Short mmCIF file of C-alpha atoms and ligand atoms in Angstrom, two decimals:
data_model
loop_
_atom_site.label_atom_id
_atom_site.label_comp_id
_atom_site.label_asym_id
_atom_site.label_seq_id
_atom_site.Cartn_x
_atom_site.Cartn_y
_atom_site.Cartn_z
CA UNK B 1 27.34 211.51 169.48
CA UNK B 2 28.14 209.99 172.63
CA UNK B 3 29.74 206.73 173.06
CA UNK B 4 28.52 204.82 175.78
CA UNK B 5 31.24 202.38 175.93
CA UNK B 6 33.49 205.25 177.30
CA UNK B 7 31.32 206.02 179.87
CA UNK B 8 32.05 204.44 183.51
CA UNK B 9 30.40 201.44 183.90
CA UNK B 10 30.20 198.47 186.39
CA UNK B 11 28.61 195.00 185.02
CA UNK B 12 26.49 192.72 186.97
CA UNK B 13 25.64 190.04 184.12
CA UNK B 14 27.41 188.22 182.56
CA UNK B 15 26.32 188.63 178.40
CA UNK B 16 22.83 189.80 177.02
CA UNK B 17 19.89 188.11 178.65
CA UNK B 18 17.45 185.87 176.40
CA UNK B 19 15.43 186.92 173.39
CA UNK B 20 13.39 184.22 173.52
CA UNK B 21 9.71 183.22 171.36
CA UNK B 22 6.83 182.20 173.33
CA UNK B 23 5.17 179.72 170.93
CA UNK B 24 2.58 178.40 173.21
CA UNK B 25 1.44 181.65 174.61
CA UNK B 26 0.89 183.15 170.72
CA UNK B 27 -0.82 180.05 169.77
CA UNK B 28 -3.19 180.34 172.92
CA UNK B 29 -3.78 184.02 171.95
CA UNK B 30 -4.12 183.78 168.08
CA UNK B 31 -2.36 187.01 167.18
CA UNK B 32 0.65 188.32 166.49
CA UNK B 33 3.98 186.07 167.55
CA UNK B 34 5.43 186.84 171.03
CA UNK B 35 8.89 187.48 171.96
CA UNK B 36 10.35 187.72 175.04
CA UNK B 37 13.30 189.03 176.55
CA UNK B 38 14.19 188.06 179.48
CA UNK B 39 15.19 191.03 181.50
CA UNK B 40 14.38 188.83 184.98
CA UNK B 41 17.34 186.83 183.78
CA UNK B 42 19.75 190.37 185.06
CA UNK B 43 22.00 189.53 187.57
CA UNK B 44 22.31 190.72 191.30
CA UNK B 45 19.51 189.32 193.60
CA UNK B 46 16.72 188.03 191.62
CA UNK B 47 17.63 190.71 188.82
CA UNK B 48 15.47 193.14 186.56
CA UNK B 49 15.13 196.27 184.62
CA UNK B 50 17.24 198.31 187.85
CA UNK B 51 20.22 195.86 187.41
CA UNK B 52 21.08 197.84 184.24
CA UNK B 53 20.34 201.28 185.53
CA UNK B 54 22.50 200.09 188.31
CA UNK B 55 25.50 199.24 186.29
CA UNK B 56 25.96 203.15 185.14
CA UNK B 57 24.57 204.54 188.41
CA UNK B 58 26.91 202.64 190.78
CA UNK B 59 29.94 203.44 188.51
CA UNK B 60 28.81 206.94 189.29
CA UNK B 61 28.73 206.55 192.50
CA UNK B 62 32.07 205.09 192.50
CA UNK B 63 33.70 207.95 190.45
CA UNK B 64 32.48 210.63 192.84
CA UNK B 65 34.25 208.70 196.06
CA UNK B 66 30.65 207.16 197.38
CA UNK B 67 30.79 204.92 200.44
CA UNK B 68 27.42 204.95 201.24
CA UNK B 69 24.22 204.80 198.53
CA UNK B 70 20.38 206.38 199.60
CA UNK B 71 17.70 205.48 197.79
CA UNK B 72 14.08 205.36 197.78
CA UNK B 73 10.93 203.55 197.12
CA UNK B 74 7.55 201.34 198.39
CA UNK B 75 7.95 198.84 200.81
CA UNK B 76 8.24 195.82 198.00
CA UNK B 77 10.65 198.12 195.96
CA UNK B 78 12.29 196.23 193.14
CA UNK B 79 14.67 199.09 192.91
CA UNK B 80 15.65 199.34 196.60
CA UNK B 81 16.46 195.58 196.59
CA UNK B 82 18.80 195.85 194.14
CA UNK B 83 20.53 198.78 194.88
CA UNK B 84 20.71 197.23 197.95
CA UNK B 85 21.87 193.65 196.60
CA UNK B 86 24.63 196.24 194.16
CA UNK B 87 25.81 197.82 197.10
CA UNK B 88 26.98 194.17 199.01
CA UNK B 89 28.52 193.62 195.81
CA UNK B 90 30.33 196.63 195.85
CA UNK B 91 31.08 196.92 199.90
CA UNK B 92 29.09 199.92 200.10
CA UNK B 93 26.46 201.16 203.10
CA UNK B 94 23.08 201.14 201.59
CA UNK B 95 20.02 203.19 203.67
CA UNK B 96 16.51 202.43 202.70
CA UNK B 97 13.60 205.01 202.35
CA UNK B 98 10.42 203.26 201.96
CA UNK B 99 6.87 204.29 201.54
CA UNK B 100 3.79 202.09 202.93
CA UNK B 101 1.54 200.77 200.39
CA UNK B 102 -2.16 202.42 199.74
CA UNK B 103 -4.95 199.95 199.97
CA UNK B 104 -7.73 199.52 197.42
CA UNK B 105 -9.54 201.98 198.95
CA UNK B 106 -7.10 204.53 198.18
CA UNK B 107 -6.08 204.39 201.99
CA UNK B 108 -2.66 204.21 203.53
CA UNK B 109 -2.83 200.92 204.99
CA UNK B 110 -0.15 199.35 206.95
CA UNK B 111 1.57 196.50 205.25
CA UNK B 112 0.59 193.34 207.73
CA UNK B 113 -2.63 195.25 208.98
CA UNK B 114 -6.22 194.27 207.61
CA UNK B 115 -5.43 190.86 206.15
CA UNK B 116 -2.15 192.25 203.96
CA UNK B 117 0.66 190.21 203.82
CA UNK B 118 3.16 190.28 207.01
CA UNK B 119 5.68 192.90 206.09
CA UNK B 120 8.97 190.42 206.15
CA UNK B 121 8.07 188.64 202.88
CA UNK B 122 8.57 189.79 199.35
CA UNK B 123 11.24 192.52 198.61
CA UNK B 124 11.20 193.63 202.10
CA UNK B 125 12.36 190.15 203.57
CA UNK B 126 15.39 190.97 201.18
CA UNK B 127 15.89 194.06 202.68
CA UNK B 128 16.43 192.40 205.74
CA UNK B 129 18.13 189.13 204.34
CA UNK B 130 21.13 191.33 202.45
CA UNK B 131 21.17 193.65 205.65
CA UNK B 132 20.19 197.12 204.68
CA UNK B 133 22.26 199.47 206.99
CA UNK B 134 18.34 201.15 207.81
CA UNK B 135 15.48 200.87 206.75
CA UNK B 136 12.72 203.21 207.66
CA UNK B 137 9.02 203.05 206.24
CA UNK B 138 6.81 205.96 205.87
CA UNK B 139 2.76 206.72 204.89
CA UNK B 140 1.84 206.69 201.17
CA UNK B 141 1.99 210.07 199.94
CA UNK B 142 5.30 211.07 201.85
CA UNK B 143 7.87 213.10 200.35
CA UNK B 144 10.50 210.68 199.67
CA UNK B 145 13.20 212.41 197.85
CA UNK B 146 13.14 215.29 200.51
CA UNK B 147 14.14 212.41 203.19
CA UNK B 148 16.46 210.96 201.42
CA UNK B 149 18.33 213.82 200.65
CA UNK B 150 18.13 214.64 204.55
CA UNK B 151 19.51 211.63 205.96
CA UNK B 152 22.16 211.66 203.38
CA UNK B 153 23.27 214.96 204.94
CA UNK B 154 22.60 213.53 208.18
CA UNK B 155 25.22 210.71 207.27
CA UNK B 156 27.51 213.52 205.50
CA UNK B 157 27.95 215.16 209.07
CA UNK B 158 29.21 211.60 210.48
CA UNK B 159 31.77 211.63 208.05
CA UNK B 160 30.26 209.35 205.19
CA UNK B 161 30.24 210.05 201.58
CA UNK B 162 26.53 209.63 200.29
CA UNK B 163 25.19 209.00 196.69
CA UNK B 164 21.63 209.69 196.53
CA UNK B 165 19.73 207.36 193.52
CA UNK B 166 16.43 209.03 193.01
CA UNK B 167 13.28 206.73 193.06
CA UNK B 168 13.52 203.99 190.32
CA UNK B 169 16.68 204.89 189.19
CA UNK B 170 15.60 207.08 186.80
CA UNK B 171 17.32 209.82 185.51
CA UNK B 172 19.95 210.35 182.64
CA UNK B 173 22.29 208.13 183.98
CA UNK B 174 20.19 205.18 185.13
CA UNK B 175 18.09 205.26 181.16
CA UNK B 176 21.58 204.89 179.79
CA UNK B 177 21.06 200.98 180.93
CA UNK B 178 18.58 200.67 178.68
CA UNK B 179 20.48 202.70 176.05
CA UNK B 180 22.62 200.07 176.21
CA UNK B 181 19.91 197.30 176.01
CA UNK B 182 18.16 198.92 172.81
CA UNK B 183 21.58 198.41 171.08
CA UNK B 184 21.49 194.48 172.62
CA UNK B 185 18.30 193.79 171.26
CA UNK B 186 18.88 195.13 167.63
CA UNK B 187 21.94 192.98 167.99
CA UNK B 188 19.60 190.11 168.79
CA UNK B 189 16.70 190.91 166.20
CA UNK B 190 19.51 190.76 163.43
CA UNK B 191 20.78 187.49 164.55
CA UNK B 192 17.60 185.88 164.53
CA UNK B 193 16.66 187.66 161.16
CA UNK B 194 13.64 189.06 163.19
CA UNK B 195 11.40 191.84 161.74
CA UNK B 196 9.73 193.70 164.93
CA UNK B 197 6.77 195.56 164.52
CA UNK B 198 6.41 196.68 168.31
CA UNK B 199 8.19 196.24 171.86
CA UNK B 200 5.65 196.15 174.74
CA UNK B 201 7.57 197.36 178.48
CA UNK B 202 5.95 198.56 181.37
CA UNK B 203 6.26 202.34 182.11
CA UNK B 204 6.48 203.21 185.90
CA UNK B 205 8.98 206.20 186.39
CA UNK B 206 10.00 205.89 182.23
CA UNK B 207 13.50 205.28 182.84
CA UNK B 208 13.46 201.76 180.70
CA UNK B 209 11.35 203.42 178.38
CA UNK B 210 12.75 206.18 177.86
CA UNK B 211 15.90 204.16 177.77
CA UNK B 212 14.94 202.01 174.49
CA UNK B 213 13.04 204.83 172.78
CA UNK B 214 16.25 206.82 173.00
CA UNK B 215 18.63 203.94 172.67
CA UNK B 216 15.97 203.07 169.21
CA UNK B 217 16.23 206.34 167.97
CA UNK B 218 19.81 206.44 168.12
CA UNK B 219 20.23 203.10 166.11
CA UNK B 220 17.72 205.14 163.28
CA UNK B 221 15.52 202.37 164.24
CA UNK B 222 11.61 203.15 164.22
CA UNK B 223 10.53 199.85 165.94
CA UNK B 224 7.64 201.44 168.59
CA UNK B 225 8.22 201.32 172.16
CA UNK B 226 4.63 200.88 173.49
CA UNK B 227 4.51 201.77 177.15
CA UNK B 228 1.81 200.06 179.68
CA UNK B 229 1.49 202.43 182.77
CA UNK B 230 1.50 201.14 185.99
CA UNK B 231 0.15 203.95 188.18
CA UNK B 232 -0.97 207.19 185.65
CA UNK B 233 -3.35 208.03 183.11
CA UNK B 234 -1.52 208.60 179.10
CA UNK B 235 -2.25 212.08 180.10
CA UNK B 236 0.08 211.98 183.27
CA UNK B 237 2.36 209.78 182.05
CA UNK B 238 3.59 210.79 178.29
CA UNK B 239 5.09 213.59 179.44
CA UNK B 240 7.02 212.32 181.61
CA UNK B 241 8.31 210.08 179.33
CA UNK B 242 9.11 212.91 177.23
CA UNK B 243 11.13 214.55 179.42
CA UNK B 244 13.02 212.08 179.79
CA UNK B 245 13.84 211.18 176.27
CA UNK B 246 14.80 214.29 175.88
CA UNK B 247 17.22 214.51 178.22
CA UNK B 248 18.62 211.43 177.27
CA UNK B 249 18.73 212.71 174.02
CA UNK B 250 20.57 215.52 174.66
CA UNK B 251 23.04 213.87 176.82
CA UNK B 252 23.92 211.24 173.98
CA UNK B 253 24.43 214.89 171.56
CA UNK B 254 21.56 212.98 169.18
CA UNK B 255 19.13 214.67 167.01
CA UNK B 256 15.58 215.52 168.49
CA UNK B 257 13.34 212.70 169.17
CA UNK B 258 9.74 212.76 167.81
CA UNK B 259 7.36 213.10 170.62
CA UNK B 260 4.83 210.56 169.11
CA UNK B 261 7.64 207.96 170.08
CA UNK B 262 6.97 207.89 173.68
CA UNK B 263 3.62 206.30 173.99
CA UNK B 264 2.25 205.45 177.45
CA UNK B 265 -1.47 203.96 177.51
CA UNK B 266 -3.24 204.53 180.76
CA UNK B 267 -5.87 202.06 180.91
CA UNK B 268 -4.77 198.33 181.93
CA UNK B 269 -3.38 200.20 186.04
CA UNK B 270 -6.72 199.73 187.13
CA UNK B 271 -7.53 201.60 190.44
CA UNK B 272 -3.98 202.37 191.26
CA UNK B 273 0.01 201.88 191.62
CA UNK B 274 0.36 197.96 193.06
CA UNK B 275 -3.63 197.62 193.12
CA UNK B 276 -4.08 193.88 191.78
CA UNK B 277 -6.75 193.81 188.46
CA UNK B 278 -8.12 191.00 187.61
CA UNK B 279 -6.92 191.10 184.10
CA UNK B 280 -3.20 190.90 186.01
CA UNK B 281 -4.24 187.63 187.46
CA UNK B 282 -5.01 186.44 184.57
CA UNK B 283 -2.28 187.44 182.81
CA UNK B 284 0.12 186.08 185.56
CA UNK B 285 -1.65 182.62 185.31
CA UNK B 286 -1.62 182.63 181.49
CA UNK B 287 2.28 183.35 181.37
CA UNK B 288 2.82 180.32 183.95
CA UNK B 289 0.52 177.81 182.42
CA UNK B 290 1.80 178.46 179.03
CA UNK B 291 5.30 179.07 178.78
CA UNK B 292 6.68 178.61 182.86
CA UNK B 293 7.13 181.95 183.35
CA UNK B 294 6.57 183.95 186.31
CA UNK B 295 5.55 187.52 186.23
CA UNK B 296 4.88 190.18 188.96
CA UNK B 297 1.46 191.34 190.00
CA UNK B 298 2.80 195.31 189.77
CA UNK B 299 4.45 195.77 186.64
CA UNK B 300 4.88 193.03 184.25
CA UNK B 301 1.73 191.23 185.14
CA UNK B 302 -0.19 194.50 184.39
CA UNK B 303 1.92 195.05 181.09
CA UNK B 304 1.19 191.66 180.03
CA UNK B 305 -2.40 192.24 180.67
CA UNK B 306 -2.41 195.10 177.88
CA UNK B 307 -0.58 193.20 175.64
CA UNK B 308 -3.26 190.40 175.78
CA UNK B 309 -5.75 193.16 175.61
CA UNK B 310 -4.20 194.73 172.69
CA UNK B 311 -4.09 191.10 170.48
CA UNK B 312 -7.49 190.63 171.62
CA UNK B 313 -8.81 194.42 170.06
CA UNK B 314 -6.44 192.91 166.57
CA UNK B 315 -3.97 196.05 166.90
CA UNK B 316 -1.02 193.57 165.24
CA UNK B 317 -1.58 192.07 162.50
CA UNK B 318 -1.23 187.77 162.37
CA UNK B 319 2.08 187.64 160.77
CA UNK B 320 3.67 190.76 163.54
CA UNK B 321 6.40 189.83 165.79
CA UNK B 322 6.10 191.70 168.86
CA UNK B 323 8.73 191.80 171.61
CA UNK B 324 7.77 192.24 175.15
CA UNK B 325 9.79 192.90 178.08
CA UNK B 326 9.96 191.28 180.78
CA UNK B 327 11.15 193.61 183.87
CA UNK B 328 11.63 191.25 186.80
CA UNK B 329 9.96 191.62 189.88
CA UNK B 330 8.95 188.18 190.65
CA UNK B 331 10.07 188.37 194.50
CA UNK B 332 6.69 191.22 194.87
CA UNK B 333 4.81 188.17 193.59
CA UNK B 334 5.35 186.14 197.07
CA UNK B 335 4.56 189.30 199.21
CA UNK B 336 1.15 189.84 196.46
CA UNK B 337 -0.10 186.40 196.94
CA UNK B 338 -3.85 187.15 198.12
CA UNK B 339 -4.58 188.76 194.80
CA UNK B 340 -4.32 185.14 193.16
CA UNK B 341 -6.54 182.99 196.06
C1 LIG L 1 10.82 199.58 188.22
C2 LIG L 1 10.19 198.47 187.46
C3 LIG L 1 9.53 198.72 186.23
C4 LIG L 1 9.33 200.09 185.68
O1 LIG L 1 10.49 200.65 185.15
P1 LIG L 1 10.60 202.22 185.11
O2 LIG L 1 11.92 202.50 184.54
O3 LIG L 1 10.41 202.72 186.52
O4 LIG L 1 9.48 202.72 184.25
C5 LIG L 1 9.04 197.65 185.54
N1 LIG L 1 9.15 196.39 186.01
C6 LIG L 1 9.75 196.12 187.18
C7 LIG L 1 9.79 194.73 187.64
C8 LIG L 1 10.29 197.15 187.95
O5 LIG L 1 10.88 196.87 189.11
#
């Protein structure tokens, strides 16, 4: 088995983040106890889930002789802002491929067109704030990766050493952050002499999931890692999870994970990736006028929407202690604000 403390690493927090119980929100609800952990707590600008992908895929960078990072994402990308906001940190160049938004029609729609939000607010003010070297913003539905990898062999023939992190941060090295985090919250759950029944995280491009369900498996825990998609159907989704459990798996040298582990239910997304619901709303509100917590309206705020809808069906039972994670992504929440009026 692999030891991940041997393997290169940069940090950008200082300690584990909260594990923290959300007594007013599981009171309002009547089901199972909430936890929390408090993964918006991650450092670099306005941290979340990407901070710890970050931390092994910068070090990679760094061991290959990067000067420059490309990366890759939507317009509000929490991803792109902190690979951006790792990059300052780490006196690297950092160039920006961004996608536009679609609209609720299923329509590219240009991001301060047709009574959107203006464009400089949210993540994409960052991207301007920590000075990406470029940014440039294509329709939904373009191929992202393919440009990226282009201009980083554009910037290769000017004499600059590109990494290329693909969209998310998701692959082997990136999950490994939440390898790591698995580890800190069994650390955590002993300490408070918690018995989990199930963690809750939202599943976009299944790094963090696939991260913990590895990470879980690893630590011969069986604690459930129950994914809440953002933008596919279980059918789309699970096996993309899969994939990447198993890779993960066989990078660590561990035994084969199940495939029941990696769970990803497809119905709280509503009619797309970023597309408010008005479950979201609700959930966003709930969080904030409980317990002071923001969410996002993309991830988290979805996620928290199944996990209301979940203890509303009676899928825990009263005395469960479920954990759920919270990913960051409050900045999008500014840029998102129409969906709450
Ligand atoms: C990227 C992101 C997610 C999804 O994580 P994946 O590893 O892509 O599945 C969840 N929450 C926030 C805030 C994110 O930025």
């Amino acid at each position: 088995m692999v030891n991940l403390n041997e393997l290169p690493r940069r940090r950008y927090t200082n300690g584990p983040t909260p594990l923290e119980h959300l007594e007013h929100l599981s009171t309002q609800l009547g089901g199972p106890q909430i936890w929390i952990k408090r993964d918006d707590l991650l450092g670099l600008t306005q941290g979340g889930n990407k901070t710890r992908k970050l931390e092994f895929l910068i070090a990679d960078a760094l061991a290959h002789g990067a000067d420059t990072l490309v990366t890759a994402g939507g317009v509000q990308s929490n991803h792109c802002r902190l690979a951006l906001s790792a990059a300052r940190r780490e006196g690297l160049d950092c160039h920006l491929v961004l996608e536009e938004d679609l609209g609720s029609d299923g329509a590219p729609v240009p991001a301060d067109a047709g009574g959107n939000p203006p464009k400089l607010t949210g993540n994409f003010l960052l991207f301007d704030l920590l000075g990406a070297d470029s940014t440039e913003v294509h329709t939904n539905g373009s191929d992202l990766v393919a440009r990226a990898n282009e201009l980083a062999a554009e910037l290769k023939t000017q004499g600059k050493k590109p990494y290329v992190i693909p969209v998310g941060g998701s692959n082997v090295t990136g999950a490994l952050g939440y390898v790591d985090c698995a580890q800190e919250l069994l650390t955590q759950f002993a300490e408070v002499g918690l018995d989990v029944s199930s963690i809750l995280a939202p599943s976009g491009s299944a790094g963090m999931q696939a991260g913990l369900i590895a990470g879980l498996h690893r630590a011969d825990s069986q604690i459930p890692v129950v994914g809440i998609n953002v933008s596919r159907t279980q059918e789309d989704q699970e096996p993309k999870i899969v994939n990447l459990v198993d890779e993960v798996a066989s990078f660590l040298e561990l035994p084969p994970v199940p495939r029941e582990r990696s769970l990803g239910l497809g119905d709280y997304f509503g009619t797309g990736y970023a597309l408010p619901t008005p479950e979201m709303v609700e959930a966003v509100r709930l969080f904030a006028s409980t317990e002071g917590i923001l969410l996002d309206p993309v991830y988290t705020g979805k996620a928290a929407a199944g996990l209301i809808d979940l203890i509303r069906q009676d899928r825990f039972g009263d005395d469960d202690n479920v954990v759920f994670i919270h990913s960051g992504g409050v900045p999008g929440l500014y840029a998102r604000a129409g969906a709450f009026a």
